[in-house]
Short mmCIF file of C-alpha atoms in Angstrom, two decimals:
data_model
loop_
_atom_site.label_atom_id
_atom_site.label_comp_id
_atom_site.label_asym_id
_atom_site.label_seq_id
_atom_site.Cartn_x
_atom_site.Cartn_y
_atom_site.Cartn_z
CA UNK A 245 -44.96 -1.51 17.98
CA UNK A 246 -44.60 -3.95 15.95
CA UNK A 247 -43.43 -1.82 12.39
CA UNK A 248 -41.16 -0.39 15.26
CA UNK A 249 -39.08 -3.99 15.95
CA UNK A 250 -38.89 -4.46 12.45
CA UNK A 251 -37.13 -1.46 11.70
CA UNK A 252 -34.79 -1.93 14.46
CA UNK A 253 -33.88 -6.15 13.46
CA UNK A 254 -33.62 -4.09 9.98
CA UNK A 255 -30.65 -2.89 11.16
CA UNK A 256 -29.09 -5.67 13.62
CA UNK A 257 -25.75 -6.31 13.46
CA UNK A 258 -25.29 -2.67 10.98
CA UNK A 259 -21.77 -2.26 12.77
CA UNK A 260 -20.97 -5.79 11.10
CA UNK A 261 -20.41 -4.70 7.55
CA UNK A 262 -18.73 -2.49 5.44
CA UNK A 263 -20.46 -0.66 2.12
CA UNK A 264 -18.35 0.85 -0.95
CA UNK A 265 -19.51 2.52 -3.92
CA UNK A 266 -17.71 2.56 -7.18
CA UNK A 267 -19.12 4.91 -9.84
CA UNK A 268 -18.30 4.32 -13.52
CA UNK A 269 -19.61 7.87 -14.94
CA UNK A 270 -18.39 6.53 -18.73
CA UNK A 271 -20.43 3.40 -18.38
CA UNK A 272 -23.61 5.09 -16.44
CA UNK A 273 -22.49 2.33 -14.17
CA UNK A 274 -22.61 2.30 -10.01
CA UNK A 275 -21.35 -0.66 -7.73
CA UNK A 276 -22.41 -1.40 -3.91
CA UNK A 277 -19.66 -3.92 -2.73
CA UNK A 278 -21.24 -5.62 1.21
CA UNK A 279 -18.76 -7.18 2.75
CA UNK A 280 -18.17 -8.43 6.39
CA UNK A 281 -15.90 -5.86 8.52
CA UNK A 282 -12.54 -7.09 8.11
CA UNK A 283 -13.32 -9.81 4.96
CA UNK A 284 -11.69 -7.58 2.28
CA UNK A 285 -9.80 -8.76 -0.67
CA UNK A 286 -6.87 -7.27 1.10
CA UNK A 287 -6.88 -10.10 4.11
CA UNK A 288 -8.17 -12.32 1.51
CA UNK A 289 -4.97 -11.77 -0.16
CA UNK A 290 -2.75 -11.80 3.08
CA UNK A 291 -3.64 -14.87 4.28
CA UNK A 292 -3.35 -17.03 0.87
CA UNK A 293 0.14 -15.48 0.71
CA UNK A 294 0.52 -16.56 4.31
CA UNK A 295 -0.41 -20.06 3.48
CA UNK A 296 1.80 -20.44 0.41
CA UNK A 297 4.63 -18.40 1.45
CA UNK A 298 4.53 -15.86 -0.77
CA UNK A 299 5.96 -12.47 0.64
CA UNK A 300 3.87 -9.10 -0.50
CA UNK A 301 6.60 -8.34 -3.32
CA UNK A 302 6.15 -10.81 -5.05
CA UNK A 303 2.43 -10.42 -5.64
CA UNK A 304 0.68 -8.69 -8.41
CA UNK A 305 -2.91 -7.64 -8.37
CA UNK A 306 -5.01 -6.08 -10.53
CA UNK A 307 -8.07 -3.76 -9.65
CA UNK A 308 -10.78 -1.28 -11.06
CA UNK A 309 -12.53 -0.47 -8.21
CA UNK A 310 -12.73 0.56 -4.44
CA UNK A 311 -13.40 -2.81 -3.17
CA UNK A 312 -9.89 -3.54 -4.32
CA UNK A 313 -8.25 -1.08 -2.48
CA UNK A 314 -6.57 -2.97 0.54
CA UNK A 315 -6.26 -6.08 -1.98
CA UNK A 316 -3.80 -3.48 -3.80
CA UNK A 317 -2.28 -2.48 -1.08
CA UNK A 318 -1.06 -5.40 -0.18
CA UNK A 319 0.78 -6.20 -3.68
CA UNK A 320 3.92 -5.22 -4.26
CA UNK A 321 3.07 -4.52 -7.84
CA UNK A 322 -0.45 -2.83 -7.49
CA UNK A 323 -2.11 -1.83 -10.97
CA UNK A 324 -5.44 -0.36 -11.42
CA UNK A 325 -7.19 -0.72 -14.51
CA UNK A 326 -7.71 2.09 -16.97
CA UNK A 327 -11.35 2.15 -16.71
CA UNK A 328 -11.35 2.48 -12.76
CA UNK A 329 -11.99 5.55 -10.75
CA UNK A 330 -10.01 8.44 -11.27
CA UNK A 331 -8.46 8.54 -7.62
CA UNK A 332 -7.61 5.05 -8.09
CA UNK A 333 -5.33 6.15 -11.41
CA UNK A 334 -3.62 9.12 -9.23
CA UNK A 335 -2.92 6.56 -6.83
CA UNK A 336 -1.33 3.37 -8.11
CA UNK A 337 0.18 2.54 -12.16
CA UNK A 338 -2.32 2.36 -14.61
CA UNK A 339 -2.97 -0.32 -17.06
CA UNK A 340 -5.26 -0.28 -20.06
CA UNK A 341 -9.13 -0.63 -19.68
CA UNK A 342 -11.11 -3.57 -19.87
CA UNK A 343 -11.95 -2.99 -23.39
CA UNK A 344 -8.35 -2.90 -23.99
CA UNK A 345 -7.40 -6.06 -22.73
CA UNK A 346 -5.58 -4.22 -20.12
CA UNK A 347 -4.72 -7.37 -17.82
CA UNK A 348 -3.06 -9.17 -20.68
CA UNK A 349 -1.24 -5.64 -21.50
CA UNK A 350 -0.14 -5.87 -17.61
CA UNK A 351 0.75 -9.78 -17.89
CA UNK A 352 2.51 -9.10 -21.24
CA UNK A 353 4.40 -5.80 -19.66
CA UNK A 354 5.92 -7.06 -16.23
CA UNK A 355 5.27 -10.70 -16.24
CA UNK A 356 6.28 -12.26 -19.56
CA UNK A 357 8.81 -9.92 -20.52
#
């Protein structure tokens, strides 16, 4: 009985969280993001640009993986790295990878010039 309660407080409050995998197949590389439901980079993002009065379009962010998916969303100028998942690169502009200094390419492209 009591291996049986432990299993069960094991998984206590389950419906609480969120899971996302990111696999980097060129790295031999896997991510597990565990988040609370709802605290995603996405509302992280909303509410800063609530506080500061920033609208959506004039937000940049930068991501290379699934747990920046809503965060991305949320940006008016969304990139993705070039070393993130391959549905990520259908989905928004692509920048170069992290071995290409692909944020400073990103800065350099839509920010300082």
């Amino acid at each position: 009985m009591k291996a049986l309660r432990a299993r069960a407080d094991a998984f206590h409050g389950i419906d609480q969280i969120e899971v996302s995998r990111t696999v980097y197949p060129d790295r031999d590389f896997e991510l597990v993001d565990i988040v609370s439901r709802g605290a995603d980079k996405g509302s992280g993002l909303s509410a800063l640009a609530r506080i500061l009065n920033v609208a959506p379009a004039q937000i940049m962010a930068i991501g290379d993986n699934y747990a920046d998916s809503k965060m991305l969303e949320v940006a008016g100028y969304p990139v993705v790295m070039g070393n993130a998942p391959e549905e990520m690169r259908r989905r928004w502009p692509v920048t170069g990878t992290n071995d290409e200094n692909g944020v400073a390419q990103v800065i350099e492209r839509f920010i300082l010039s």
